[in-house]
Amino acid sequence: MLAETLNPLAIAQEQFDIAAEMLHLPQQLRGHLRVPQRELCVHFPVKMDDGSTRVYTGFRVQHNLSRGPTKGGIRYHPDLSIDDIRALAMLMTWKCAVSGLPYGGAKGGVVVDPKTLSESEVERLTRRYASEMSLVIGPEKDIPAPDVNTNPQIMAWIMDTVSMHKGYTVPAVVTGKPLNIGGSEGRSDATARGAVYVLSEAARHLSMDLSRARVSVQGFGNAGANTAQMLADFGATVVAVSDSRGGVYNPGGLDIGALQNHKRRTGAVAGFMEADHISNAELLEIDCDILVPAALGYQITEGNAPRVRARLIAEAANAPITPAADRILYDQGCFVLPDVLAGAGGITVSYFEWVQGLQEFFWTEREVHAQLERVMVIAFQNVLRMAQKHRVHMRTAAYMIGVQQVADAVTTRGIYP
Ligand code: NAD
């Protein structure tokens, strides 16, 4: 038997093909939707602090523009490839459609490890990348947001750079901005909050008591640390967390607040007192009720899926489980909340931020939370109904909803010219 592919685009297309087949989608529509609509690749110089110049490569891919402008994060990572960005852009199309947001999907990124740069180097790199991308981004065209290794400050530099080009302030060109320049209340922890809303729904469906659950979280950045904190606040016992430098484990429960302070001080979760060191591979196989992958993609494959013991998985990260692993987990009775559902909190509040920016009318945190909960609960119920009706797992059900929405939009609009 052939080993499963870990090519990100091939995986995204396989997931799409499964849904397209279930939906009996016409072949010409499949051909249209399984590839991105637009791709921009740029190579640009950046002046370093020591006076030298380095050339970096950046991408922006817009997968589908049929339901509105495109939207998706910007990732800074040394191992980034155009296929990663294509796959993530495609995933964003379905994620927006599953939640009923009026966007298509996009993704961008720069091949760089920002931890090796000074803050002023990151600023110059960001501003030049934003300048190159200004050809294709804009409030009515394509709206970036934070992703791995990017943050509100980086969004502020992108917004400022685009505004300088235009000669006036364009707040709605990015989301995930700091509050003092048009960010939204509730955006910074929205990905985690969205995951926790759907986890609550799933726990109710599975008759699982969230406040007694043992939880393991991979990734301790924006999505992971906030999810761990919120689940701990719920009363759950967070037994393990990890970041790129490894993990920590305490079967009696980790103090997430103290762990956040430790990470702020030392830069990693490793070395935290009153916990054992574990590897990222071990974390995924720990005995727990709920597993939250909140780091990078392709972490659970056909190789380790049989050893995953969690009963419920919420994908805060994008694409952490391969299609072969999906099938194994389903057969094991593991209930997976897919990325296009469980990871939609960030883009949903990004949508709220974009709406608030365009209207220049801002909501309270309570309003943002209530609207987010409404969107996440409706999306969960729709996906669950689809899964039960067609006897498929939650990812295929979510994809069927997302792909159908986009296919309908493409069909209604027709092919130009
Ligand atoms: P982040 O940069 O804030 O945090 C990433 C975390 O993952 C860090 O703790 C890092 O150390 C850890 N990590 C990196 N490589 C790892 C590895 N090999 N093993 C274990 N941990 C590793 O990024 P984020 O915004 O929290 O994004 C995390 C995931 O969530 C990504 O898949 C991203 O696409 C997804 N996501 C983020 C948002 C958002 O709003 N930020 C929205 C939806 C989905």
Short mmCIF file of C-alpha atoms in Angstrom, two decimals, residues 44-333:
data_model
loop_
_atom_site.label_atom_id
_atom_site.label_comp_id
_atom_site.label_asym_id
_atom_site.label_seq_id
_atom_site.Cartn_x
_atom_site.Cartn_y
_atom_site.Cartn_z
CA PHE A 44 11.52 41.36 -2.23
CA PRO A 45 14.59 42.86 -0.53
CA VAL A 46 14.70 43.92 3.12
CA LYS A 47 17.40 46.07 4.72
CA MET A 48 18.77 44.34 7.82
CA ASP A 49 20.01 46.13 10.96
CA ASP A 50 23.67 45.46 10.05
CA GLY A 51 23.31 47.26 6.70
CA SER A 52 23.09 44.10 4.57
CA THR A 53 20.13 43.25 2.34
CA ARG A 54 18.26 39.93 2.27
CA VAL A 55 15.70 38.77 -0.29
CA TYR A 56 12.52 37.12 1.03
CA THR A 57 9.72 35.24 -0.74
CA GLY A 58 6.05 35.94 0.00
CA PHE A 59 2.73 34.67 -1.30
CA ARG A 60 -0.94 35.62 -1.40
CA VAL A 61 -3.42 33.13 -2.81
CA GLN A 62 -7.14 33.84 -3.33
CA HIS A 63 -9.02 30.60 -3.75
CA ASN A 64 -12.53 31.69 -4.69
CA LEU A 65 -14.22 35.10 -5.03
CA SER A 66 -17.77 34.00 -5.82
CA ARG A 67 -19.37 34.80 -2.43
CA GLY A 68 -17.60 38.10 -1.75
CA PRO A 69 -14.12 39.42 -1.09
CA THR A 70 -11.54 36.88 0.04
CA LYS A 71 -10.25 36.61 3.57
CA GLY A 72 -7.54 34.68 5.41
CA GLY A 73 -4.49 34.97 7.59
CA ILE A 74 -0.84 35.77 7.00
CA ARG A 75 1.71 33.26 8.23
CA TYR A 76 5.44 33.81 8.80
CA HIS A 77 7.25 30.47 8.81
CA PRO A 78 10.63 29.22 7.49
CA ASP A 79 9.14 26.02 5.99
CA LEU A 80 6.26 27.70 4.13
CA SER A 81 5.55 26.62 0.53
CA ILE A 82 3.10 27.84 -2.08
CA ASP A 83 1.22 24.54 -1.71
CA ASP A 84 0.72 25.24 2.02
CA ILE A 85 -0.78 28.60 1.12
CA ARG A 86 -2.95 27.16 -1.68
CA ALA A 87 -4.31 24.49 0.67
CA LEU A 88 -5.00 26.97 3.47
CA ALA A 89 -6.70 29.43 1.06
CA MET A 90 -8.99 26.65 -0.15
CA LEU A 91 -9.78 25.63 3.42
CA MET A 92 -10.69 29.26 4.21
CA THR A 93 -13.28 29.23 1.41
CA TRP A 94 -15.14 26.32 3.01
CA LYS A 95 -14.65 27.73 6.53
CA CYS A 96 -16.33 31.03 5.57
CA ALA A 97 -19.17 29.23 3.78
CA VAL A 98 -19.86 26.82 6.68
CA SER A 99 -20.32 29.80 9.02
CA GLY A 100 -22.34 31.77 6.46
CA LEU A 101 -19.78 34.59 6.21
CA PRO A 102 -19.93 36.52 2.90
CA TYR A 103 -16.32 35.80 1.88
CA GLY A 104 -14.18 33.51 -0.20
CA GLY A 105 -10.95 32.10 1.15
CA ALA A 106 -7.41 33.46 0.89
CA LYS A 107 -4.10 32.95 2.65
CA GLY A 108 -0.71 34.62 2.58
CA GLY A 109 2.69 34.28 4.07
CA VAL A 110 6.40 34.96 4.01
CA VAL A 111 9.13 32.31 4.12
CA VAL A 112 10.88 33.57 7.25
CA ASP A 113 11.51 32.70 10.88
CA PRO A 114 10.62 36.03 12.53
CA LYS A 115 12.21 34.88 15.80
CA THR A 116 15.62 35.32 14.13
CA LEU A 117 14.89 38.99 13.25
CA SER A 118 14.86 42.16 15.35
CA GLU A 119 11.55 44.00 15.77
CA SER A 120 12.58 46.71 13.30
CA GLU A 121 13.58 44.04 10.74
CA VAL A 122 10.15 42.40 11.15
CA GLU A 123 8.54 45.82 10.65
CA ARG A 124 10.51 46.53 7.44
CA LEU A 125 9.81 43.02 6.12
CA THR A 126 6.09 43.42 6.89
CA ARG A 127 5.82 46.86 5.30
CA ARG A 128 7.56 45.75 2.12
CA TYR A 129 5.45 42.57 1.91
CA ALA A 130 2.30 44.70 2.48
CA SER A 131 3.42 47.04 -0.26
CA GLU A 132 3.90 44.14 -2.71
CA MET A 133 0.51 42.69 -1.68
CA SER A 134 -1.28 46.03 -2.04
CA LEU A 135 -1.84 45.01 -5.69
CA VAL A 136 -4.38 42.44 -4.55
CA ILE A 137 -5.61 43.32 -1.03
CA GLY A 138 -8.20 45.90 0.04
CA PRO A 139 -11.43 46.16 2.06
CA GLU A 140 -13.57 45.15 -0.92
CA LYS A 141 -11.01 42.73 -2.43
CA ASP A 142 -9.08 40.63 0.07
CA ILE A 143 -8.67 41.21 3.81
CA PRO A 144 -5.71 39.62 5.67
CA ALA A 145 -5.62 38.74 9.40
CA PRO A 146 -3.12 37.20 11.87
CA ASP A 147 -2.01 33.58 11.70
CA VAL A 148 1.05 31.65 12.92
CA ASN A 149 3.82 34.07 14.00
CA THR A 150 1.88 37.20 13.07
CA ASN A 151 -0.06 39.39 15.50
CA PRO A 152 -2.02 42.66 15.96
CA GLN A 153 1.14 44.80 15.67
CA ILE A 154 1.96 43.24 12.30
CA MET A 155 -1.63 43.93 11.18
CA ALA A 156 -1.18 47.56 12.29
CA TRP A 157 1.95 47.90 10.09
CA ILE A 158 0.07 46.42 7.11
CA MET A 159 -2.86 48.79 7.66
CA ASP A 160 -0.51 51.77 8.00
CA THR A 161 1.46 50.86 4.86
CA VAL A 162 -1.67 50.49 2.71
CA SER A 163 -3.06 53.75 4.20
CA MET A 164 0.17 55.61 3.35
CA HIS A 165 -0.15 54.45 -0.29
CA LYS A 166 -3.77 55.61 -0.44
CA GLY A 167 -3.25 58.89 1.39
CA TYR A 168 -6.06 58.19 3.85
CA THR A 169 -6.68 55.65 6.62
CA VAL A 170 -8.07 52.30 5.46
CA PRO A 171 -8.91 50.40 8.68
CA ALA A 172 -10.93 47.64 6.95
CA VAL A 173 -7.97 46.40 4.87
CA VAL A 174 -6.95 44.01 7.67
CA THR A 175 -8.57 42.51 10.76
CA GLY A 176 -7.04 41.44 14.04
CA LYS A 177 -5.79 45.02 14.49
CA PRO A 178 -5.10 46.56 17.90
CA LEU A 179 -8.20 48.08 19.50
CA ASN A 180 -6.89 51.67 19.34
CA ILE A 181 -6.83 51.67 15.50
CA GLY A 182 -10.17 50.00 14.78
CA GLY A 183 -9.76 46.46 16.10
CA SER A 184 -12.76 44.66 17.54
CA GLU A 185 -13.47 43.78 21.12
CA GLY A 186 -13.22 40.03 21.50
CA ARG A 187 -10.96 39.43 18.47
CA SER A 188 -7.78 38.49 20.33
CA ASP A 189 -9.26 35.32 21.87
CA ALA A 190 -11.99 34.71 19.27
CA THR A 191 -10.48 31.56 17.74
CA ALA A 192 -10.31 29.92 21.16
CA ARG A 193 -13.75 31.15 22.21
CA GLY A 194 -15.28 29.80 19.00
CA ALA A 195 -13.62 26.42 19.62
CA VAL A 196 -14.97 26.37 23.18
CA TYR A 197 -18.52 27.21 22.00
CA VAL A 198 -18.55 24.25 19.60
CA LEU A 199 -16.82 22.02 22.15
CA SER A 200 -19.67 22.78 24.58
CA GLU A 201 -22.22 21.82 21.93
CA ALA A 202 -20.33 18.64 21.07
CA ALA A 203 -19.93 17.69 24.74
CA ARG A 204 -23.68 18.06 25.22
CA HIS A 205 -24.28 15.89 22.12
CA LEU A 206 -21.88 13.21 23.46
CA SER A 207 -23.19 13.49 27.05
CA MET A 208 -19.71 14.48 28.19
CA ASP A 209 -19.32 16.82 31.18
CA LEU A 210 -16.89 19.53 30.01
CA SER A 211 -16.14 20.58 33.58
CA ARG A 212 -14.82 17.08 34.36
CA ALA A 213 -12.97 16.55 31.10
CA ARG A 214 -9.21 15.98 30.88
CA VAL A 215 -7.80 18.11 28.08
CA SER A 216 -4.59 18.12 26.05
CA VAL A 217 -3.64 21.13 23.87
CA GLN A 218 -0.95 21.17 21.18
CA GLY A 219 0.35 24.70 20.51
CA PHE A 220 0.47 27.45 23.12
CA GLY A 221 0.05 30.60 21.02
CA ASN A 222 -3.05 32.66 20.32
CA ALA A 223 -5.37 29.72 19.63
CA GLY A 224 -3.88 27.15 22.03
CA ALA A 225 -3.13 29.18 25.15
CA ASN A 226 -6.52 30.92 25.09
CA THR A 227 -8.36 27.61 24.56
CA ALA A 228 -6.45 26.01 27.44
CA GLN A 229 -7.28 28.98 29.69
CA MET A 230 -10.98 29.02 28.78
CA LEU A 231 -11.38 25.26 29.28
CA ALA A 232 -9.59 25.50 32.63
CA ASP A 233 -11.97 28.36 33.59
CA PHE A 234 -14.82 25.99 32.73
CA GLY A 235 -13.46 23.57 35.33
CA ALA A 236 -11.78 21.16 32.89
CA THR A 237 -8.40 19.66 33.85
CA VAL A 238 -5.76 20.61 31.31
CA VAL A 239 -3.27 17.76 31.67
CA ALA A 240 -0.84 18.58 28.83
CA VAL A 241 0.19 21.45 26.57
CA SER A 242 3.07 21.96 24.16
CA ASP A 243 4.73 24.45 21.86
CA SER A 244 7.42 24.14 19.18
CA ARG A 245 10.03 23.29 21.83
CA GLY A 246 8.12 20.40 23.44
CA GLY A 247 5.41 19.85 26.02
CA VAL A 248 4.59 19.56 29.70
CA TYR A 249 2.34 17.01 31.40
CA ASN A 250 0.69 16.82 34.80
CA PRO A 251 -2.17 14.31 35.20
CA GLY A 252 -3.44 16.35 38.17
CA GLY A 253 -3.84 19.46 35.98
CA LEU A 254 -1.61 22.37 34.91
CA ASP A 255 -2.05 25.91 36.27
CA ILE A 256 -2.55 27.65 32.90
CA GLY A 257 -2.12 31.19 34.28
CA ALA A 258 1.22 30.24 35.86
CA LEU A 259 2.23 28.45 32.64
CA GLN A 260 1.47 31.59 30.58
CA ASN A 261 3.73 33.60 32.92
CA HIS A 262 6.45 30.95 32.60
CA LYS A 263 6.21 31.06 28.77
CA ARG A 264 6.34 34.89 28.80
CA ARG A 265 9.46 34.73 30.98
CA THR A 266 11.35 31.91 29.25
CA GLY A 267 9.87 31.79 25.75
CA ALA A 268 8.70 28.16 26.07
CA VAL A 269 6.42 25.94 28.13
CA ALA A 270 9.26 23.46 28.70
CA GLY A 271 10.89 23.68 32.12
CA PHE A 272 7.62 24.51 33.90
CA MET A 273 7.77 23.32 37.51
CA GLU A 274 5.44 20.57 38.73
CA ALA A 275 5.12 18.97 35.31
CA ASP A 276 6.92 16.26 33.38
CA HIS A 277 8.51 16.97 30.02
CA ILE A 278 6.84 15.24 27.04
CA SER A 279 7.40 15.46 23.30
CA ASN A 280 4.82 16.80 20.86
CA ALA A 281 4.31 13.26 19.55
CA GLU A 282 3.59 11.99 23.09
CA LEU A 283 1.13 14.82 23.74
CA LEU A 284 -1.12 13.66 20.90
CA GLU A 285 -1.29 10.16 22.38
CA ILE A 286 -1.86 11.13 26.03
CA ASP A 287 -4.80 9.60 27.86
CA CYS A 288 -7.37 12.43 27.82
CA ASP A 289 -11.00 13.13 26.89
CA ILE A 290 -10.48 16.15 24.67
CA LEU A 291 -7.54 16.92 22.36
CA VAL A 292 -7.14 20.39 20.85
CA PRO A 293 -4.56 20.61 18.06
CA ALA A 294 -3.73 24.34 17.93
CA ALA A 295 -0.33 24.47 16.20
CA LEU A 296 0.58 23.45 12.65
CA GLY A 297 -0.96 21.09 10.09
CA TYR A 298 -0.62 17.32 9.46
CA GLN A 299 0.11 16.33 13.07
CA ILE A 300 -2.25 13.33 13.21
CA THR A 301 -1.60 10.93 10.34
CA GLU A 302 -2.31 7.28 9.64
CA GLY A 303 0.93 6.60 11.57
CA ASN A 304 -0.18 7.89 14.98
CA ALA A 305 -4.01 8.06 14.68
CA PRO A 306 -4.49 4.51 16.05
CA ARG A 307 -2.74 5.61 19.27
CA VAL A 308 -4.83 8.79 19.79
CA ARG A 309 -6.98 8.16 22.87
CA ALA A 310 -9.12 11.32 23.03
CA ARG A 311 -12.85 10.86 22.54
CA LEU A 312 -13.38 14.37 21.22
CA ILE A 313 -10.98 16.46 19.08
CA ALA A 314 -11.48 20.16 18.31
CA GLU A 315 -9.24 21.42 15.50
CA ALA A 316 -8.39 24.99 16.43
CA ALA A 317 -5.43 24.65 14.04
CA ASN A 318 -5.90 24.44 10.30
CA ALA A 319 -5.51 20.97 8.74
CA PRO A 320 -3.98 19.09 11.70
CA ILE A 321 -5.51 15.70 10.67
CA THR A 322 -4.92 13.92 7.35
CA PRO A 323 -7.78 12.17 5.47
CA ALA A 324 -6.37 8.70 6.29
CA ALA A 325 -6.23 9.63 9.99
CA ASP A 326 -9.79 10.98 9.78
CA ARG A 327 -11.02 7.54 8.71
CA ILE A 328 -9.09 5.80 11.51
CA LEU A 329 -10.38 8.20 14.17
CA TYR A 330 -13.96 7.81 12.92
CA ASP A 331 -13.70 4.02 13.12
CA GLN A 332 -12.30 4.36 16.66
CA GLY A 333 -15.40 6.33 17.67
#
